[in-house]
Amino acid sequence: MAAFIETMKGETTPPQRIQLLHDFLETNPTPQQVEEFYDAWGPNYDIDMKHVSYQNPKSVGDELASLGVDKSASILDVGAGTGEGGKKLADAGFKTIDGLDGSPLMLEKAKELGVYGKLFCQLVGEEPLADIPDNTYDVIVSSGSFYPYHMNGKCLPTLVRAVRPKGHLVLSSCPHWNLLISCAWWWCLLLVLLLLSPSLLPLTCSSYNVSSH
């Protein structure tokens, strides 16, 4: 496992680093190992996302606009990474944006952008978010974080808890990740959760695929 991280820190090209990510995930890494991998990737992450024409952060902002979300809404950017999603939201006119990510190094880069109010360093799982009370945010967004060994359907109830009633949960993914297929059972669980918790309704849940080509 350490070899992947050392290679990521070395002299590599964007295609090599993207392939390294896929090879790394085939080793069944732990959440902590994924965090270490992203810390090593941090210095080159933005370069690599430009290389693959990564459009998820912009598409999330477009989705919020289509939902008519007020620019004063409080937003939590989950899987904020180096902050590209927060920057796109700020560019779109949103003013109250917090970020959450499991990589301390990436959050340091996100902080430099000056678009986030609060930044939380935490991995998202089945437990409530440690520093975020229930019903805190009007909107929670996540760009491309639902990916093998990152976040999965088990995280959805955790995110729902942090959204205020009548709020929005907007998730984006790339087509080849097959989010809706791999997480179909957990989407059913989310639906049951909402039906059993009328105070959360009508929570808007948007999930869609974004082409990176």
JSON list of C-alpha atoms in Angstrom, two decimals:
[
{"chain": "A", "resi": 1, "resn": "MET", "atom": "CA", "xyz": [0.00, 0.00, 0.00]},
{"chain": "A", "resi": 2, "resn": "ALA", "atom": "CA", "xyz": [2.82, 2.39, 0.81]},
{"chain": "A", "resi": 3, "resn": "ALA", "atom": "CA", "xyz": [4.19, 1.84, -2.70]},
{"chain": "A", "resi": 4, "resn": "PHE", "atom": "CA", "xyz": [1.09, 3.44, -4.24]},
{"chain": "A", "resi": 5, "resn": "ILE", "atom": "CA", "xyz": [1.45, 6.50, -2.06]},
{"chain": "A", "resi": 6, "resn": "GLU", "atom": "CA", "xyz": [5.16, 6.86, -2.77]},
{"chain": "A", "resi": 7, "resn": "THR", "atom": "CA", "xyz": [4.52, 6.51, -6.49]},
{"chain": "A", "resi": 8, "resn": "MET", "atom": "CA", "xyz": [1.81, 9.18, -6.30]},
{"chain": "A", "resi": 9, "resn": "LYS", "atom": "CA", "xyz": [4.31, 11.54, -4.67]},
{"chain": "A", "resi": 10, "resn": "GLY", "atom": "CA", "xyz": [6.89, 10.88, -7.40]},
{"chain": "A", "resi": 11, "resn": "GLU", "atom": "CA", "xyz": [7.29, 12.16, -10.94]},
{"chain": "A", "resi": 12, "resn": "THR", "atom": "CA", "xyz": [4.17, 10.97, -12.79]},
{"chain": "A", "resi": 13, "resn": "THR", "atom": "CA", "xyz": [1.82, 12.25, -15.49]},
{"chain": "A", "resi": 14, "resn": "PRO", "atom": "CA", "xyz": [-1.93, 12.86, -15.13]},
{"chain": "A", "resi": 15, "resn": "PRO", "atom": "CA", "xyz": [-2.89, 9.65, -16.98]},
{"chain": "A", "resi": 16, "resn": "GLN", "atom": "CA", "xyz": [-0.49, 7.67, -14.80]},
{"chain": "A", "resi": 17, "resn": "ARG", "atom": "CA", "xyz": [-1.98, 9.13, -11.63]},
{"chain": "A", "resi": 18, "resn": "ILE", "atom": "CA", "xyz": [-5.55, 8.40, -12.73]},
{"chain": "A", "resi": 19, "resn": "GLN", "atom": "CA", "xyz": [-4.57, 4.82, -13.48]},
{"chain": "A", "resi": 20, "resn": "LEU", "atom": "CA", "xyz": [-2.79, 4.65, -10.14]},
{"chain": "A", "resi": 21, "resn": "LEU", "atom": "CA", "xyz": [-6.06, 5.57, -8.42]},
{"chain": "A", "resi": 22, "resn": "HIS", "atom": "CA", "xyz": [-7.89, 2.69, -10.11]},
{"chain": "A", "resi": 23, "resn": "ASP", "atom": "CA", "xyz": [-5.09, 0.25, -9.29]},
{"chain": "A", "resi": 24, "resn": "PHE", "atom": "CA", "xyz": [-5.03, 1.47, -5.69]},
{"chain": "A", "resi": 25, "resn": "LEU", "atom": "CA", "xyz": [-8.76, 0.92, -5.24]},
{"chain": "A", "resi": 26, "resn": "GLU", "atom": "CA", "xyz": [-8.43, -2.67, -6.43]},
{"chain": "A", "resi": 27, "resn": "THR", "atom": "CA", "xyz": [-6.39, -3.39, -3.28]},
{"chain": "A", "resi": 28, "resn": "ASN", "atom": "CA", "xyz": [-9.46, -2.94, -1.02]},
{"chain": "A", "resi": 29, "resn": "PRO", "atom": "CA", "xyz": [-8.00, 0.00, 0.93]},
{"chain": "A", "resi": 30, "resn": "THR", "atom": "CA", "xyz": [-9.24, 1.10, 4.33]},
{"chain": "A", "resi": 31, "resn": "PRO", "atom": "CA", "xyz": [-10.74, 4.59, 4.76]},
{"chain": "A", "resi": 32, "resn": "GLN", "atom": "CA", "xyz": [-7.53, 5.73, 6.42]},
{"chain": "A", "resi": 33, "resn": "GLN", "atom": "CA", "xyz": [-5.45, 4.47, 3.50]},
{"chain": "A", "resi": 34, "resn": "VAL", "atom": "CA", "xyz": [-7.72, 6.32, 1.08]},
{"chain": "A", "resi": 35, "resn": "GLU", "atom": "CA", "xyz": [-7.18, 9.46, 3.14]},
{"chain": "A", "resi": 36, "resn": "GLU", "atom": "CA", "xyz": [-3.40, 9.01, 2.93]},
{"chain": "A", "resi": 37, "resn": "PHE", "atom": "CA", "xyz": [-3.62, 8.42, -0.80]},
{"chain": "A", "resi": 38, "resn": "TYR", "atom": "CA", "xyz": [-5.49, 11.69, -1.32]},
{"chain": "A", "resi": 39, "resn": "ASP", "atom": "CA", "xyz": [-3.02, 13.56, 0.87]},
{"chain": "A", "resi": 40, "resn": "ALA", "atom": "CA", "xyz": [-0.31, 12.35, -1.52]},
{"chain": "A", "resi": 41, "resn": "TRP", "atom": "CA", "xyz": [-2.43, 13.22, -4.55]},
{"chain": "A", "resi": 42, "resn": "GLY", "atom": "CA", "xyz": [-3.33, 16.70, -3.28]},
{"chain": "A", "resi": 43, "resn": "PRO", "atom": "CA", "xyz": [-0.53, 18.71, -4.96]},
{"chain": "A", "resi": 44, "resn": "ASN", "atom": "CA", "xyz": [-1.51, 17.37, -8.42]},
{"chain": "A", "resi": 45, "resn": "TYR", "atom": "CA", "xyz": [-5.24, 16.78, -7.96]},
{"chain": "A", "resi": 46, "resn": "ASP", "atom": "CA", "xyz": [-6.48, 19.93, -9.69]},
{"chain": "A", "resi": 47, "resn": "ILE", "atom": "CA", "xyz": [-4.12, 19.36, -12.61]},
{"chain": "A", "resi": 48, "resn": "ASP", "atom": "CA", "xyz": [-5.47, 15.83, -13.08]},
{"chain": "A", "resi": 49, "resn": "MET", "atom": "CA", "xyz": [-9.12, 16.91, -12.86]},
{"chain": "A", "resi": 50, "resn": "LYS", "atom": "CA", "xyz": [-8.52, 19.45, -15.62]},
{"chain": "A", "resi": 51, "resn": "HIS", "atom": "CA", "xyz": [-6.85, 16.71, -17.65]},
{"chain": "A", "resi": 52, "resn": "VAL", "atom": "CA", "xyz": [-10.00, 14.56, -17.52]},
{"chain": "A", "resi": 53, "resn": "SER", "atom": "CA", "xyz": [-12.32, 17.57, -18.04]},
{"chain": "A", "resi": 54, "resn": "TYR", "atom": "CA", "xyz": [-14.03, 16.95, -14.72]},
{"chain": "A", "resi": 55, "resn": "GLN", "atom": "CA", "xyz": [-17.40, 18.76, -14.82]},
{"chain": "A", "resi": 56, "resn": "ASN", "atom": "CA", "xyz": [-19.17, 17.54, -11.67]},
{"chain": "A", "resi": 57, "resn": "PRO", "atom": "CA", "xyz": [-18.65, 20.67, -9.51]},
{"chain": "A", "resi": 58, "resn": "LYS", "atom": "CA", "xyz": [-20.09, 23.00, -12.16]},
{"chain": "A", "resi": 59, "resn": "SER", "atom": "CA", "xyz": [-23.01, 20.65, -12.76]},
{"chain": "A", "resi": 60, "resn": "VAL", "atom": "CA", "xyz": [-23.91, 20.71, -9.07]},
{"chain": "A", "resi": 61, "resn": "GLY", "atom": "CA", "xyz": [-24.16, 24.50, -9.20]},
{"chain": "A", "resi": 62, "resn": "ASP", "atom": "CA", "xyz": [-26.32, 24.24, -12.32]},
{"chain": "A", "resi": 63, "resn": "GLU", "atom": "CA", "xyz": [-28.62, 21.80, -10.51]},
{"chain": "A", "resi": 64, "resn": "LEU", "atom": "CA", "xyz": [-29.05, 24.16, -7.56]},
{"chain": "A", "resi": 65, "resn": "ALA", "atom": "CA", "xyz": [-29.95, 26.93, -9.99]},
{"chain": "A", "resi": 66, "resn": "SER", "atom": "CA", "xyz": [-32.55, 24.70, -11.66]},
{"chain": "A", "resi": 67, "resn": "LEU", "atom": "CA", "xyz": [-34.05, 23.93, -8.23]},
{"chain": "A", "resi": 68, "resn": "GLY", "atom": "CA", "xyz": [-34.35, 27.64, -7.52]},
{"chain": "A", "resi": 69, "resn": "VAL", "atom": "CA", "xyz": [-32.18, 27.50, -4.41]},
{"chain": "A", "resi": 70, "resn": "ASP", "atom": "CA", "xyz": [-31.80, 30.93, -2.81]},
{"chain": "A", "resi": 71, "resn": "LYS", "atom": "CA", "xyz": [-28.29, 32.39, -2.95]},
{"chain": "A", "resi": 72, "resn": "SER", "atom": "CA", "xyz": [-28.39, 32.89, 0.83]},
{"chain": "A", "resi": 73, "resn": "ALA", "atom": "CA", "xyz": [-28.91, 29.16, 1.48]},
{"chain": "A", "resi": 74, "resn": "SER", "atom": "CA", "xyz": [-26.43, 27.45, 3.79]},
{"chain": "A", "resi": 75, "resn": "ILE", "atom": "CA", "xyz": [-24.54, 24.74, 1.87]},
{"chain": "A", "resi": 76, "resn": "LEU", "atom": "CA", "xyz": [-22.28, 21.89, 2.96]},
{"chain": "A", "resi": 77, "resn": "ASP", "atom": "CA", "xyz": [-19.91, 20.63, 0.26]},
{"chain": "A", "resi": 78, "resn": "VAL", "atom": "CA", "xyz": [-19.23, 16.98, 1.17]},
{"chain": "A", "resi": 79, "resn": "GLY", "atom": "CA", "xyz": [-16.04, 15.57, -0.31]},
{"chain": "A", "resi": 80, "resn": "ALA", "atom": "CA", "xyz": [-14.87, 19.12, -0.87]},
{"chain": "A", "resi": 81, "resn": "GLY", "atom": "CA", "xyz": [-11.35, 18.07, -1.80]},
{"chain": "A", "resi": 82, "resn": "THR", "atom": "CA", "xyz": [-9.25, 21.02, -2.94]},
{"chain": "A", "resi": 83, "resn": "GLY", "atom": "CA", "xyz": [-12.33, 23.25, -3.11]},
{"chain": "A", "resi": 84, "resn": "GLU", "atom": "CA", "xyz": [-13.24, 23.36, -6.79]},
{"chain": "A", "resi": 85, "resn": "GLY", "atom": "CA", "xyz": [-16.89, 22.68, -5.96]},
{"chain": "A", "resi": 86, "resn": "GLY", "atom": "CA", "xyz": [-17.00, 25.47, -3.41]},
{"chain": "A", "resi": 87, "resn": "LYS", "atom": "CA", "xyz": [-15.39, 27.85, -5.87]},
{"chain": "A", "resi": 88, "resn": "LYS", "atom": "CA", "xyz": [-18.00, 27.04, -8.52]},
{"chain": "A", "resi": 89, "resn": "LEU", "atom": "CA", "xyz": [-20.79, 27.59, -5.98]},
{"chain": "A", "resi": 90, "resn": "ALA", "atom": "CA", "xyz": [-19.27, 30.92, -4.95]},
{"chain": "A", "resi": 91, "resn": "ASP", "atom": "CA", "xyz": [-18.92, 31.93, -8.59]},
{"chain": "A", "resi": 92, "resn": "ALA", "atom": "CA", "xyz": [-22.63, 31.14, -9.00]},
{"chain": "A", "resi": 93, "resn": "GLY", "atom": "CA", "xyz": [-23.44, 33.61, -6.23]},
{"chain": "A", "resi": 94, "resn": "PHE", "atom": "CA", "xyz": [-23.89, 31.35, -3.20]},
{"chain": "A", "resi": 95, "resn": "LYS", "atom": "CA", "xyz": [-22.51, 33.01, -0.09]},
{"chain": "A", "resi": 96, "resn": "THR", "atom": "CA", "xyz": [-22.67, 30.55, 2.81]},
{"chain": "A", "resi": 97, "resn": "ILE", "atom": "CA", "xyz": [-20.59, 27.48, 1.98]},
{"chain": "A", "resi": 98, "resn": "ASP", "atom": "CA", "xyz": [-18.87, 25.04, 4.35]},
{"chain": "A", "resi": 99, "resn": "GLY", "atom": "CA", "xyz": [-16.72, 22.11, 3.29]},
{"chain": "A", "resi": 100, "resn": "LEU", "atom": "CA", "xyz": [-16.07, 18.60, 4.57]},
{"chain": "A", "resi": 101, "resn": "ASP", "atom": "CA", "xyz": [-13.40, 16.16, 3.46]},
{"chain": "A", "resi": 102, "resn": "GLY", "atom": "CA", "xyz": [-11.28, 13.35, 4.90]},
{"chain": "A", "resi": 103, "resn": "SER", "atom": "CA", "xyz": [-7.96, 14.67, 3.59]},
{"chain": "A", "resi": 104, "resn": "PRO", "atom": "CA", "xyz": [-6.28, 17.36, 5.73]},
{"chain": "A", "resi": 105, "resn": "LEU", "atom": "CA", "xyz": [-3.90, 18.32, 2.93]},
{"chain": "A", "resi": 106, "resn": "MET", "atom": "CA", "xyz": [-6.71, 18.83, 0.43]},
{"chain": "A", "resi": 107, "resn": "LEU", "atom": "CA", "xyz": [-8.64, 20.92, 2.92]},
{"chain": "A", "resi": 108, "resn": "GLU", "atom": "CA", "xyz": [-5.59, 23.14, 3.32]},
{"chain": "A", "resi": 109, "resn": "LYS", "atom": "CA", "xyz": [-5.69, 23.80, -0.41]},
{"chain": "A", "resi": 110, "resn": "ALA", "atom": "CA", "xyz": [-9.45, 24.43, -0.21]},
{"chain": "A", "resi": 111, "resn": "LYS", "atom": "CA", "xyz": [-8.91, 26.94, 2.58]},
{"chain": "A", "resi": 112, "resn": "GLU", "atom": "CA", "xyz": [-6.60, 28.99, 0.35]},
{"chain": "A", "resi": 113, "resn": "LEU", "atom": "CA", "xyz": [-9.50, 29.70, -2.02]},
{"chain": "A", "resi": 114, "resn": "GLY", "atom": "CA", "xyz": [-11.27, 31.76, 0.64]},
{"chain": "A", "resi": 115, "resn": "VAL", "atom": "CA", "xyz": [-14.76, 30.59, -0.35]},
{"chain": "A", "resi": 116, "resn": "TYR", "atom": "CA", "xyz": [-15.55, 28.37, 2.63]},
{"chain": "A", "resi": 117, "resn": "GLY", "atom": "CA", "xyz": [-16.74, 29.52, 6.01]},
{"chain": "A", "resi": 118, "resn": "LYS", "atom": "CA", "xyz": [-16.04, 26.37, 8.03]},
{"chain": "A", "resi": 119, "resn": "LEU", "atom": "CA", "xyz": [-14.00, 23.34, 6.99]},
{"chain": "A", "resi": 120, "resn": "PHE", "atom": "CA", "xyz": [-14.49, 19.95, 8.65]},
{"chain": "A", "resi": 121, "resn": "CYS", "atom": "CA", "xyz": [-11.94, 17.14, 8.39]},
{"chain": "A", "resi": 122, "resn": "GLN", "atom": "CA", "xyz": [-13.97, 13.97, 8.74]},
{"chain": "A", "resi": 123, "resn": "LEU", "atom": "CA", "xyz": [-14.78, 10.77, 6.89]},
{"chain": "A", "resi": 124, "resn": "VAL", "atom": "CA", "xyz": [-18.49, 10.22, 6.28]},
{"chain": "A", "resi": 125, "resn": "GLY", "atom": "CA", "xyz": [-19.94, 6.91, 7.39]},
{"chain": "A", "resi": 126, "resn": "GLU", "atom": "CA", "xyz": [-23.05, 5.63, 9.12]},
{"chain": "A", "resi": 127, "resn": "GLU", "atom": "CA", "xyz": [-22.59, 7.65, 12.31]},
{"chain": "A", "resi": 128, "resn": "PRO", "atom": "CA", "xyz": [-23.88, 11.25, 12.65]},
{"chain": "A", "resi": 129, "resn": "LEU", "atom": "CA", "xyz": [-21.38, 13.90, 11.65]},
{"chain": "A", "resi": 130, "resn": "ALA", "atom": "CA", "xyz": [-19.33, 14.71, 14.74]},
{"chain": "A", "resi": 131, "resn": "ASP", "atom": "CA", "xyz": [-19.25, 18.51, 14.52]},
{"chain": "A", "resi": 132, "resn": "ILE", "atom": "CA", "xyz": [-22.46, 19.11, 12.57]},
{"chain": "A", "resi": 133, "resn": "PRO", "atom": "CA", "xyz": [-25.81, 18.93, 14.41]},
{"chain": "A", "resi": 134, "resn": "ASP", "atom": "CA", "xyz": [-28.93, 17.58, 12.73]},
{"chain": "A", "resi": 135, "resn": "ASN", "atom": "CA", "xyz": [-30.91, 20.04, 10.58]},
{"chain": "A", "resi": 136, "resn": "THR", "atom": "CA", "xyz": [-27.96, 22.39, 10.06]},
{"chain": "A", "resi": 137, "resn": "TYR", "atom": "CA", "xyz": [-27.90, 23.01, 6.29]},
{"chain": "A", "resi": 138, "resn": "ASP", "atom": "CA", "xyz": [-30.40, 24.05, 3.66]},
{"chain": "A", "resi": 139, "resn": "VAL", "atom": "CA", "xyz": [-28.41, 22.15, 1.03]},
{"chain": "A", "resi": 140, "resn": "ILE", "atom": "CA", "xyz": [-25.84, 19.36, 1.00]},
{"chain": "A", "resi": 141, "resn": "VAL", "atom": "CA", "xyz": [-23.95, 18.73, -2.23]},
{"chain": "A", "resi": 142, "resn": "SER", "atom": "CA", "xyz": [-21.40, 16.10, -3.16]},
{"chain": "A", "resi": 143, "resn": "SER", "atom": "CA", "xyz": [-19.48, 15.98, -6.44]},
{"chain": "A", "resi": 144, "resn": "GLY", "atom": "CA", "xyz": [-18.16, 12.57, -7.43]},
{"chain": "A", "resi": 145, "resn": "SER", "atom": "CA", "xyz": [-17.63, 11.33, -3.87]},
{"chain": "A", "resi": 146, "resn": "PHE", "atom": "CA", "xyz": [-19.88, 8.29, -4.23]},
{"chain": "A", "resi": 147, "resn": "TYR", "atom": "CA", "xyz": [-17.20, 6.00, -5.57]},
{"chain": "A", "resi": 148, "resn": "PRO", "atom": "CA", "xyz": [-15.81, 2.60, -4.51]},
{"chain": "A", "resi": 149, "resn": "TYR", "atom": "CA", "xyz": [-13.98, 2.84, -1.15]},
{"chain": "A", "resi": 150, "resn": "HIS", "atom": "CA", "xyz": [-15.01, 6.49, -0.81]},
{"chain": "A", "resi": 151, "resn": "MET", "atom": "CA", "xyz": [-18.67, 7.06, 0.04]},
{"chain": "A", "resi": 152, "resn": "ASN", "atom": "CA", "xyz": [-21.58, 4.72, -0.58]},
{"chain": "A", "resi": 153, "resn": "GLY", "atom": "CA", "xyz": [-25.30, 4.39, 0.05]},
{"chain": "A", "resi": 154, "resn": "LYS", "atom": "CA", "xyz": [-24.75, 3.79, 3.76]},
{"chain": "A", "resi": 155, "resn": "CYS", "atom": "CA", "xyz": [-23.73, 7.44, 4.06]},
{"chain": "A", "resi": 156, "resn": "LEU", "atom": "CA", "xyz": [-27.05, 8.78, 2.78]},
{"chain": "A", "resi": 157, "resn": "PRO", "atom": "CA", "xyz": [-28.97, 8.72, 6.08]},
{"chain": "A", "resi": 158, "resn": "THR", "atom": "CA", "xyz": [-26.03, 10.54, 7.68]},
{"chain": "A", "resi": 159, "resn": "LEU", "atom": "CA", "xyz": [-26.29, 13.33, 5.11]},
{"chain": "A", "resi": 160, "resn": "VAL", "atom": "CA", "xyz": [-30.07, 13.48, 5.36]},
{"chain": "A", "resi": 161, "resn": "ARG", "atom": "CA", "xyz": [-29.82, 14.08, 9.11]},
{"chain": "A", "resi": 162, "resn": "ALA", "atom": "CA", "xyz": [-27.76, 17.22, 8.52]},
{"chain": "A", "resi": 163, "resn": "VAL", "atom": "CA", "xyz": [-30.25, 18.73, 6.04]},
{"chain": "A", "resi": 164, "resn": "ARG", "atom": "CA", "xyz": [-33.05, 20.95, 7.27]},
{"chain": "A", "resi": 165, "resn": "PRO", "atom": "CA", "xyz": [-36.69, 20.07, 6.48]},
{"chain": "A", "resi": 166, "resn": "LYS", "atom": "CA", "xyz": [-37.58, 21.14, 2.92]},
{"chain": "A", "resi": 167, "resn": "GLY", "atom": "CA", "xyz": [-33.86, 21.08, 2.10]},
{"chain": "A", "resi": 168, "resn": "HIS", "atom": "CA", "xyz": [-31.95, 19.68, -0.85]},
{"chain": "A", "resi": 169, "resn": "LEU", "atom": "CA", "xyz": [-29.48, 16.80, -1.20]},
{"chain": "A", "resi": 170, "resn": "VAL", "atom": "CA", "xyz": [-27.69, 16.98, -4.56]},
{"chain": "A", "resi": 171, "resn": "LEU", "atom": "CA", "xyz": [-25.25, 14.25, -5.58]},
{"chain": "A", "resi": 172, "resn": "SER", "atom": "CA", "xyz": [-23.37, 13.95, -8.87]},
{"chain": "A", "resi": 173, "resn": "SER", "atom": "CA", "xyz": [-21.53, 11.01, -10.37]},
{"chain": "A", "resi": 174, "resn": "CYS", "atom": "CA", "xyz": [-19.89, 9.97, -13.63]},
{"chain": "A", "resi": 175, "resn": "PRO", "atom": "CA", "xyz": [-21.69, 7.43, -15.84]},
{"chain": "A", "resi": 176, "resn": "HIS", "atom": "CA", "xyz": [-19.15, 4.62, -15.52]},
{"chain": "A", "resi": 177, "resn": "TRP", "atom": "CA", "xyz": [-19.40, 4.68, -11.73]},
{"chain": "A", "resi": 178, "resn": "ASN", "atom": "CA", "xyz": [-22.93, 3.22, -11.90]},
{"chain": "A", "resi": 179, "resn": "LEU", "atom": "CA", "xyz": [-23.97, 4.96, -8.71]},
{"chain": "A", "resi": 180, "resn": "LEU", "atom": "CA", "xyz": [-27.67, 4.32, -9.06]},
{"chain": "A", "resi": 181, "resn": "ILE", "atom": "CA", "xyz": [-27.16, 0.64, -9.79]},
{"chain": "A", "resi": 182, "resn": "SER", "atom": "CA", "xyz": [-24.64, -0.11, -7.06]},
{"chain": "A", "resi": 183, "resn": "CYS", "atom": "CA", "xyz": [-26.56, 1.90, -4.46]},
{"chain": "A", "resi": 184, "resn": "ALA", "atom": "CA", "xyz": [-30.14, 1.03, -5.47]},
{"chain": "A", "resi": 185, "resn": "TRP", "atom": "CA", "xyz": [-30.79, -0.89, -2.27]},
{"chain": "A", "resi": 186, "resn": "TRP", "atom": "CA", "xyz": [-29.60, 2.06, -0.19]},
{"chain": "A", "resi": 187, "resn": "TRP", "atom": "CA", "xyz": [-31.75, 4.49, -2.15]},
{"chain": "A", "resi": 188, "resn": "CYS", "atom": "CA", "xyz": [-34.69, 2.31, -1.14]},
{"chain": "A", "resi": 189, "resn": "LEU", "atom": "CA", "xyz": [-33.51, 2.57, 2.47]},
{"chain": "A", "resi": 190, "resn": "LEU", "atom": "CA", "xyz": [-33.36, 6.36, 2.12]},
{"chain": "A", "resi": 191, "resn": "LEU", "atom": "CA", "xyz": [-36.93, 6.41, 0.80]},
{"chain": "A", "resi": 192, "resn": "VAL", "atom": "CA", "xyz": [-38.12, 4.38, 3.79]},
{"chain": "A", "resi": 193, "resn": "LEU", "atom": "CA", "xyz": [-36.24, 6.74, 6.11]},
{"chain": "A", "resi": 194, "resn": "LEU", "atom": "CA", "xyz": [-37.98, 9.73, 4.60]},
{"chain": "A", "resi": 195, "resn": "LEU", "atom": "CA", "xyz": [-41.40, 8.11, 4.78]},
{"chain": "A", "resi": 196, "resn": "LEU", "atom": "CA", "xyz": [-40.85, 7.29, 8.44]},
{"chain": "A", "resi": 197, "resn": "SER", "atom": "CA", "xyz": [-39.59, 10.82, 9.17]},
{"chain": "A", "resi": 198, "resn": "PRO", "atom": "CA", "xyz": [-42.27, 13.28, 7.97]},
{"chain": "A", "resi": 199, "resn": "SER", "atom": "CA", "xyz": [-40.31, 16.22, 9.42]},
{"chain": "A", "resi": 200, "resn": "LEU", "atom": "CA", "xyz": [-37.75, 15.74, 6.65]},
{"chain": "A", "resi": 201, "resn": "LEU", "atom": "CA", "xyz": [-40.30, 15.99, 3.87]},
{"chain": "A", "resi": 202, "resn": "PRO", "atom": "CA", "xyz": [-40.29, 17.38, 1.27]},
{"chain": "A", "resi": 203, "resn": "LEU", "atom": "CA", "xyz": [-36.55, 16.88, 1.02]},
{"chain": "A", "resi": 204, "resn": "THR", "atom": "CA", "xyz": [-35.39, 17.17, -2.57]},
{"chain": "A", "resi": 205, "resn": "CYS", "atom": "CA", "xyz": [-32.91, 14.45, -3.57]},
{"chain": "A", "resi": 206, "resn": "SER", "atom": "CA", "xyz": [-31.18, 14.91, -6.90]},
{"chain": "A", "resi": 207, "resn": "SER", "atom": "CA", "xyz": [-28.75, 12.37, -8.30]},
{"chain": "A", "resi": 208, "resn": "TYR", "atom": "CA", "xyz": [-27.53, 12.44, -11.87]},
{"chain": "A", "resi": 209, "resn": "ASN", "atom": "CA", "xyz": [-24.73, 11.40, -14.16]},
{"chain": "A", "resi": 210, "resn": "VAL", "atom": "CA", "xyz": [-22.25, 13.87, -15.61]},
{"chain": "A", "resi": 211, "resn": "SER", "atom": "CA", "xyz": [-20.19, 13.05, -18.66]},
{"chain": "A", "resi": 212, "resn": "SER", "atom": "CA", "xyz": [-16.51, 13.88, -18.31]},
{"chain": "A", "resi": 213, "resn": "HIS", "atom": "CA", "xyz": [-16.00, 13.93, -22.07]}
]
